[in-house]
mmCIF file of C-alpha atoms in Angstrom:
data_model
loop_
_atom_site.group_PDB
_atom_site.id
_atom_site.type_symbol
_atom_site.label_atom_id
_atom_site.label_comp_id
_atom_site.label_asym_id
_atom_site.label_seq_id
_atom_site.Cartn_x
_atom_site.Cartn_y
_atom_site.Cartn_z
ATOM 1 C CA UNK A 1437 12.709 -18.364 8.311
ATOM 2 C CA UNK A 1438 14.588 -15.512 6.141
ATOM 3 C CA UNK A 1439 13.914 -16.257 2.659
ATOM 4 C CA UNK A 1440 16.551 -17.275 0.107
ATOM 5 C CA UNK A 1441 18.234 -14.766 -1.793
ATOM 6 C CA UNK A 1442 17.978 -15.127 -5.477
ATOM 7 C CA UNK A 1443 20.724 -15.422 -7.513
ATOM 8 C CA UNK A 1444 22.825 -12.575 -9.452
ATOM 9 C CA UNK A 1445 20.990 -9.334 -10.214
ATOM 10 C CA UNK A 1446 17.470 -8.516 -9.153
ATOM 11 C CA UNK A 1447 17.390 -4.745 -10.611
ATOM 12 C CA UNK A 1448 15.012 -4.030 -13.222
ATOM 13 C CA UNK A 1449 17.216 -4.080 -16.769
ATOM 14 C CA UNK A 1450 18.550 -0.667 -17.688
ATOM 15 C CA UNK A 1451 15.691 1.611 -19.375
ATOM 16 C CA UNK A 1452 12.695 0.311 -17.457
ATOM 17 C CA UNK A 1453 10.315 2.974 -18.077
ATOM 18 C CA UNK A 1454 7.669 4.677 -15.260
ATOM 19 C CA UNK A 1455 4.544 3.559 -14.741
ATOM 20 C CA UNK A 1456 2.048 5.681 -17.262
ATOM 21 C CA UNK A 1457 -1.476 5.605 -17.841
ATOM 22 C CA UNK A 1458 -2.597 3.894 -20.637
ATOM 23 C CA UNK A 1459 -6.828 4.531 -20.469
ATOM 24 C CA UNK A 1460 -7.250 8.076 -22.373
ATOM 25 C CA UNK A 1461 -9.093 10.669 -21.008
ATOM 26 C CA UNK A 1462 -12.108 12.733 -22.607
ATOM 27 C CA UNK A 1463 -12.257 16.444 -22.631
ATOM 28 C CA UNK A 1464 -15.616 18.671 -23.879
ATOM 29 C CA UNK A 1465 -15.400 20.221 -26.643
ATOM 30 C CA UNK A 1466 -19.016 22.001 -26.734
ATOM 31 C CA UNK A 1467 -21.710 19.151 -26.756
ATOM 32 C CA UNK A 1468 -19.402 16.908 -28.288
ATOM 33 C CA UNK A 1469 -16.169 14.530 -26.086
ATOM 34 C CA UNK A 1470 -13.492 14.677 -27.714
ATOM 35 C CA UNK A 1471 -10.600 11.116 -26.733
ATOM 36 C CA UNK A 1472 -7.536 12.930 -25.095
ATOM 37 C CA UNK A 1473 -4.355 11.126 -25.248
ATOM 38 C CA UNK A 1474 -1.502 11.429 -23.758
ATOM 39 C CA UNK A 1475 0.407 9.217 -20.761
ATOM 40 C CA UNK A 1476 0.748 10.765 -17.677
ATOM 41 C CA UNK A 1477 2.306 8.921 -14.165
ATOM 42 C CA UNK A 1478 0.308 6.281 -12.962
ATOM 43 C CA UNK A 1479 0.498 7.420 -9.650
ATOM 44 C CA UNK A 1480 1.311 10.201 -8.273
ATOM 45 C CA UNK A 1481 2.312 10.879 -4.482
ATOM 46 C CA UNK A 1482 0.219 13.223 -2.609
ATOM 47 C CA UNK A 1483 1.782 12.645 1.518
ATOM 48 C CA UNK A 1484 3.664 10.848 2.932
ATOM 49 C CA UNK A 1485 1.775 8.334 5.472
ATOM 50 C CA UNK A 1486 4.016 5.894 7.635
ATOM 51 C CA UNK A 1487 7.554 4.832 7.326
ATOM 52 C CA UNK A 1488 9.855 1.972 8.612
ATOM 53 C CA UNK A 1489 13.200 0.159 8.496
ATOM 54 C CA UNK A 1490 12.833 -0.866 4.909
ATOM 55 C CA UNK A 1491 10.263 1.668 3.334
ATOM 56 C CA UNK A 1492 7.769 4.002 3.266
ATOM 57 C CA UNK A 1493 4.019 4.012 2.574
ATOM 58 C CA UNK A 1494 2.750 7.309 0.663
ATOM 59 C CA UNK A 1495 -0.576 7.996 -0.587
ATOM 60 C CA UNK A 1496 -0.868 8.557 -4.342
ATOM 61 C CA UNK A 1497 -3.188 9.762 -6.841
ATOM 62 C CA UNK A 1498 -3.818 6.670 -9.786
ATOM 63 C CA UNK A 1499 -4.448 8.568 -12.411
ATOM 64 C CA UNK A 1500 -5.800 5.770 -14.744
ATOM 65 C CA UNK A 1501 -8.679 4.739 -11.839
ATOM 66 C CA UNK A 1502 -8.891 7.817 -10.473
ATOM 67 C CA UNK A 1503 -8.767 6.931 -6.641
ATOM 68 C CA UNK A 1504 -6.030 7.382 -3.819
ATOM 69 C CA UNK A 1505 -4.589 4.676 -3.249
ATOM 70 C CA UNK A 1506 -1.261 3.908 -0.645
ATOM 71 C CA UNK A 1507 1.598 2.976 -2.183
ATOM 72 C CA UNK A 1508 4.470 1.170 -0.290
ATOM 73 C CA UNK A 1509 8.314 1.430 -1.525
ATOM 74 C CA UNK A 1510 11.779 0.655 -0.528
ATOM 75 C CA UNK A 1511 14.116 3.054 1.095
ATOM 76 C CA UNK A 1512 16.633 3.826 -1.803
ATOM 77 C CA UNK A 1513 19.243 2.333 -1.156
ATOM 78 C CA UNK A 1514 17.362 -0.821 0.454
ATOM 79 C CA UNK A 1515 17.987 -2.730 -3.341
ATOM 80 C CA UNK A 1516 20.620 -6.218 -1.728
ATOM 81 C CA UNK A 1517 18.925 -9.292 -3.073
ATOM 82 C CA UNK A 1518 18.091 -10.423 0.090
ATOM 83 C CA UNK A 1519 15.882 -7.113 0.705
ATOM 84 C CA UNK A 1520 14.483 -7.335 -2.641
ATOM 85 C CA UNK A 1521 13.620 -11.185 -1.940
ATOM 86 C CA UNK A 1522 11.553 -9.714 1.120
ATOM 87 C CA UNK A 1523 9.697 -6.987 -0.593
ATOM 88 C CA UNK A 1524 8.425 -9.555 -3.252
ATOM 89 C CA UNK A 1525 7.594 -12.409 -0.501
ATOM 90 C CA UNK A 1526 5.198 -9.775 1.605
ATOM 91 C CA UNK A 1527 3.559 -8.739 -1.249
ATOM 92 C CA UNK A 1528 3.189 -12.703 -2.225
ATOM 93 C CA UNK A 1529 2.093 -12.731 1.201
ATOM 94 C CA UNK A 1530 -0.716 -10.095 1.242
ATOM 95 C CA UNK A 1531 -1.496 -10.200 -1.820
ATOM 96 C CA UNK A 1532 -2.636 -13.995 -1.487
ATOM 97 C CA UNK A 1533 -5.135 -13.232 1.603
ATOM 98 C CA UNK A 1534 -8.116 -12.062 0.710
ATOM 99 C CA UNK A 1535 -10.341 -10.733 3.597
ATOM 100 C CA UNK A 1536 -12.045 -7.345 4.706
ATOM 101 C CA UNK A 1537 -9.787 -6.843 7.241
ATOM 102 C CA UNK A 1538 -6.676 -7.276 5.041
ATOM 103 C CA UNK A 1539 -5.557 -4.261 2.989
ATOM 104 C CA UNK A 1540 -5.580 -5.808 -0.654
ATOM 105 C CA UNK A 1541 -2.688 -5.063 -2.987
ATOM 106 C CA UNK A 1542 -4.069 -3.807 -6.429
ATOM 107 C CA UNK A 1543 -0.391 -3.571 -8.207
ATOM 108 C CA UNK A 1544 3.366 -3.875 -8.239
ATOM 109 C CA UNK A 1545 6.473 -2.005 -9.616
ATOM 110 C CA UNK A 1546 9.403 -0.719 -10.350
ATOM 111 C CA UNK A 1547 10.557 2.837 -10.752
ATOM 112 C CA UNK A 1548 12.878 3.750 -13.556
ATOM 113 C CA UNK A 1549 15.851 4.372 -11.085
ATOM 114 C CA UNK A 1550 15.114 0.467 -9.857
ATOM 115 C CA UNK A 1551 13.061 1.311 -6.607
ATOM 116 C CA UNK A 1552 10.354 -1.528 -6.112
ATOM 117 C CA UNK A 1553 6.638 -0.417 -5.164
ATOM 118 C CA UNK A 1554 3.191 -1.816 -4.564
ATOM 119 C CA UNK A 1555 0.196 -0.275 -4.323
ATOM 120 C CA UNK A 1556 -2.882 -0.682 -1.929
ATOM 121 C CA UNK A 1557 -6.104 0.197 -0.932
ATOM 122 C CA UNK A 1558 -6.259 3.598 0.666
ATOM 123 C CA UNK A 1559 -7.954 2.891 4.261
ATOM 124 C CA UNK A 1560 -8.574 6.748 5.752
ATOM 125 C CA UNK A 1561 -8.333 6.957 9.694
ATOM 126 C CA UNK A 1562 -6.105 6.549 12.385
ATOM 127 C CA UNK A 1563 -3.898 4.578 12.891
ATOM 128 C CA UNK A 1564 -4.168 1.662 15.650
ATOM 129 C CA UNK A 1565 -0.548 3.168 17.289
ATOM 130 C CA UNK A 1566 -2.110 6.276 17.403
ATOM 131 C CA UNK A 1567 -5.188 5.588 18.927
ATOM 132 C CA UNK A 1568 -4.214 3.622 21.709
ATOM 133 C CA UNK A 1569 -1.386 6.477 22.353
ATOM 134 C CA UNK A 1570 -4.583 8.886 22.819
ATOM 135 C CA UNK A 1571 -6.345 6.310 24.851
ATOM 136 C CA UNK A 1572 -3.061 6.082 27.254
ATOM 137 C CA UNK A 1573 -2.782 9.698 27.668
ATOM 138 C CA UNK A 1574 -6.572 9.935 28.540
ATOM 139 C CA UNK A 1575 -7.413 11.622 25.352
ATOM 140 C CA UNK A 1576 -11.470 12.500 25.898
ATOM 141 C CA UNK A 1577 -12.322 13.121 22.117
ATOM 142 C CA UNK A 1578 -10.665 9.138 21.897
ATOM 143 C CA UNK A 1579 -12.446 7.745 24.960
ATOM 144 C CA UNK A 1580 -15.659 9.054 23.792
ATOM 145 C CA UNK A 1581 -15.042 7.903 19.940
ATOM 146 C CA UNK A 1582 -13.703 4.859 21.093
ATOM 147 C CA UNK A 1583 -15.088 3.483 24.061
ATOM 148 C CA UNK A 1584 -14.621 -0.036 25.401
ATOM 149 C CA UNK A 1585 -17.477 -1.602 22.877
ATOM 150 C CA UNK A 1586 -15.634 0.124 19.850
ATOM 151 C CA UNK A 1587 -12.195 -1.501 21.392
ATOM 152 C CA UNK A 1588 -13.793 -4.636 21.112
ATOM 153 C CA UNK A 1589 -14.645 -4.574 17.822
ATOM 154 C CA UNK A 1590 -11.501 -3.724 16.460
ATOM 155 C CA UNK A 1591 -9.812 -6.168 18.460
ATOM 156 C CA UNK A 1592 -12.235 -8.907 17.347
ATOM 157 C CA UNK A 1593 -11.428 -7.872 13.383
ATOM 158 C CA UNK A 1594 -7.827 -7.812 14.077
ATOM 159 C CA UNK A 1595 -8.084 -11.245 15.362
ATOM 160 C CA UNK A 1596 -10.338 -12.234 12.825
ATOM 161 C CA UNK A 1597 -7.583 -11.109 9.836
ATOM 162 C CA UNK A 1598 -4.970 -13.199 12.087
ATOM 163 C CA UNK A 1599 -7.144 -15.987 12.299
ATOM 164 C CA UNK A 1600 -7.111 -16.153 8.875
ATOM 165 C CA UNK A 1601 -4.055 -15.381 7.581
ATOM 166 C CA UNK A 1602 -2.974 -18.940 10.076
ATOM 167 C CA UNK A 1603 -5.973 -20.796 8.359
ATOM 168 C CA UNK A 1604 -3.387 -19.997 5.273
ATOM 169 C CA UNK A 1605 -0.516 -21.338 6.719
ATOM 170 C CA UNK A 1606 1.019 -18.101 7.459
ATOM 171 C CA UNK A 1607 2.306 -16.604 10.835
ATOM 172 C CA UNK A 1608 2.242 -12.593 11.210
ATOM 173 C CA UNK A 1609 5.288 -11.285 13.342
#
């Protein structure tokens, strides 16, 4: 079921600021730290990693943690209520499954020009897409790194994050 579209405006008001840090950083000044402040972006981009109909997912520097992280955004452009309305319900969504084979969301945004965001863990490696496209074109290097026990695990932890995402009452397309 779509969700409902909320009524009247759902941009950020006029003058919404960036994202900045807000932990200061230390510099050395001989033997002694000295407290360096000073806002810089919160995150910065870095590559882009995946896109789709809606958005794409980037990974970004977070400058106050100091890890990559992905961060997923609407297309600009992609800002009708109804759009907005399912932005904020997947990251409801996610964000209220916690399991280690669920990305987790660590934050959500807006940019100053009104584009929404929310940030992730970073998870390094291939893609599933991409290695069964390997595996179907009879890749060797992906046979031999992922060979029919390997399969099996990752299709037991996918099931296992579907599993429980129904145990929570909620159905993955």
């Amino acid at each position: 079921m779509a969700p409902r579209e909320p009524p009247g405006n759902v941009l950020p008001p006029s003058g919404t600021l960036p994202r900045s840090t807000v932990l200061p950083r230390f510099e050395m000044v001989g033997a002694e730290p000295r407290l360096v402040l000073g806002a810089r972006r919160r995150y910065e981009t870095t590559r882009r990693l995946g896109e789709g109909g809606f958005g794409e997912v980037v990974s970004a520097r977070d400058n106050d943690i100091g890890r990559d992280v992905a961060v997923k955004r609407l297309h600009p452009g992609m800002r009708s209520p109804g759009v907005v309305a399912r932005f904020a319900e997947e990251v409801r969504t996610i964000g209220s499954l916690a399991h280690p084979n669920i990305v987790p969301i660590h934050d959500v945004g807006v940019e100053e020009n009104g584009d929404y965001y929310f940030v992730m863990k970073y998870v390094a490696g291939e893609t599933l897409e991409s290695v069964i496209d390997k595996l179907a074109s009879g890749d060797r290097g992906a046979h031999a790194r992922f060979g029919v026990e390997r399969r099996v695990q990752i299709f037991l932890a996918l099931l296992e994050a579907v599993a429980f995402a129904h145990s929570k009452g909620i159905l993955h397309r």
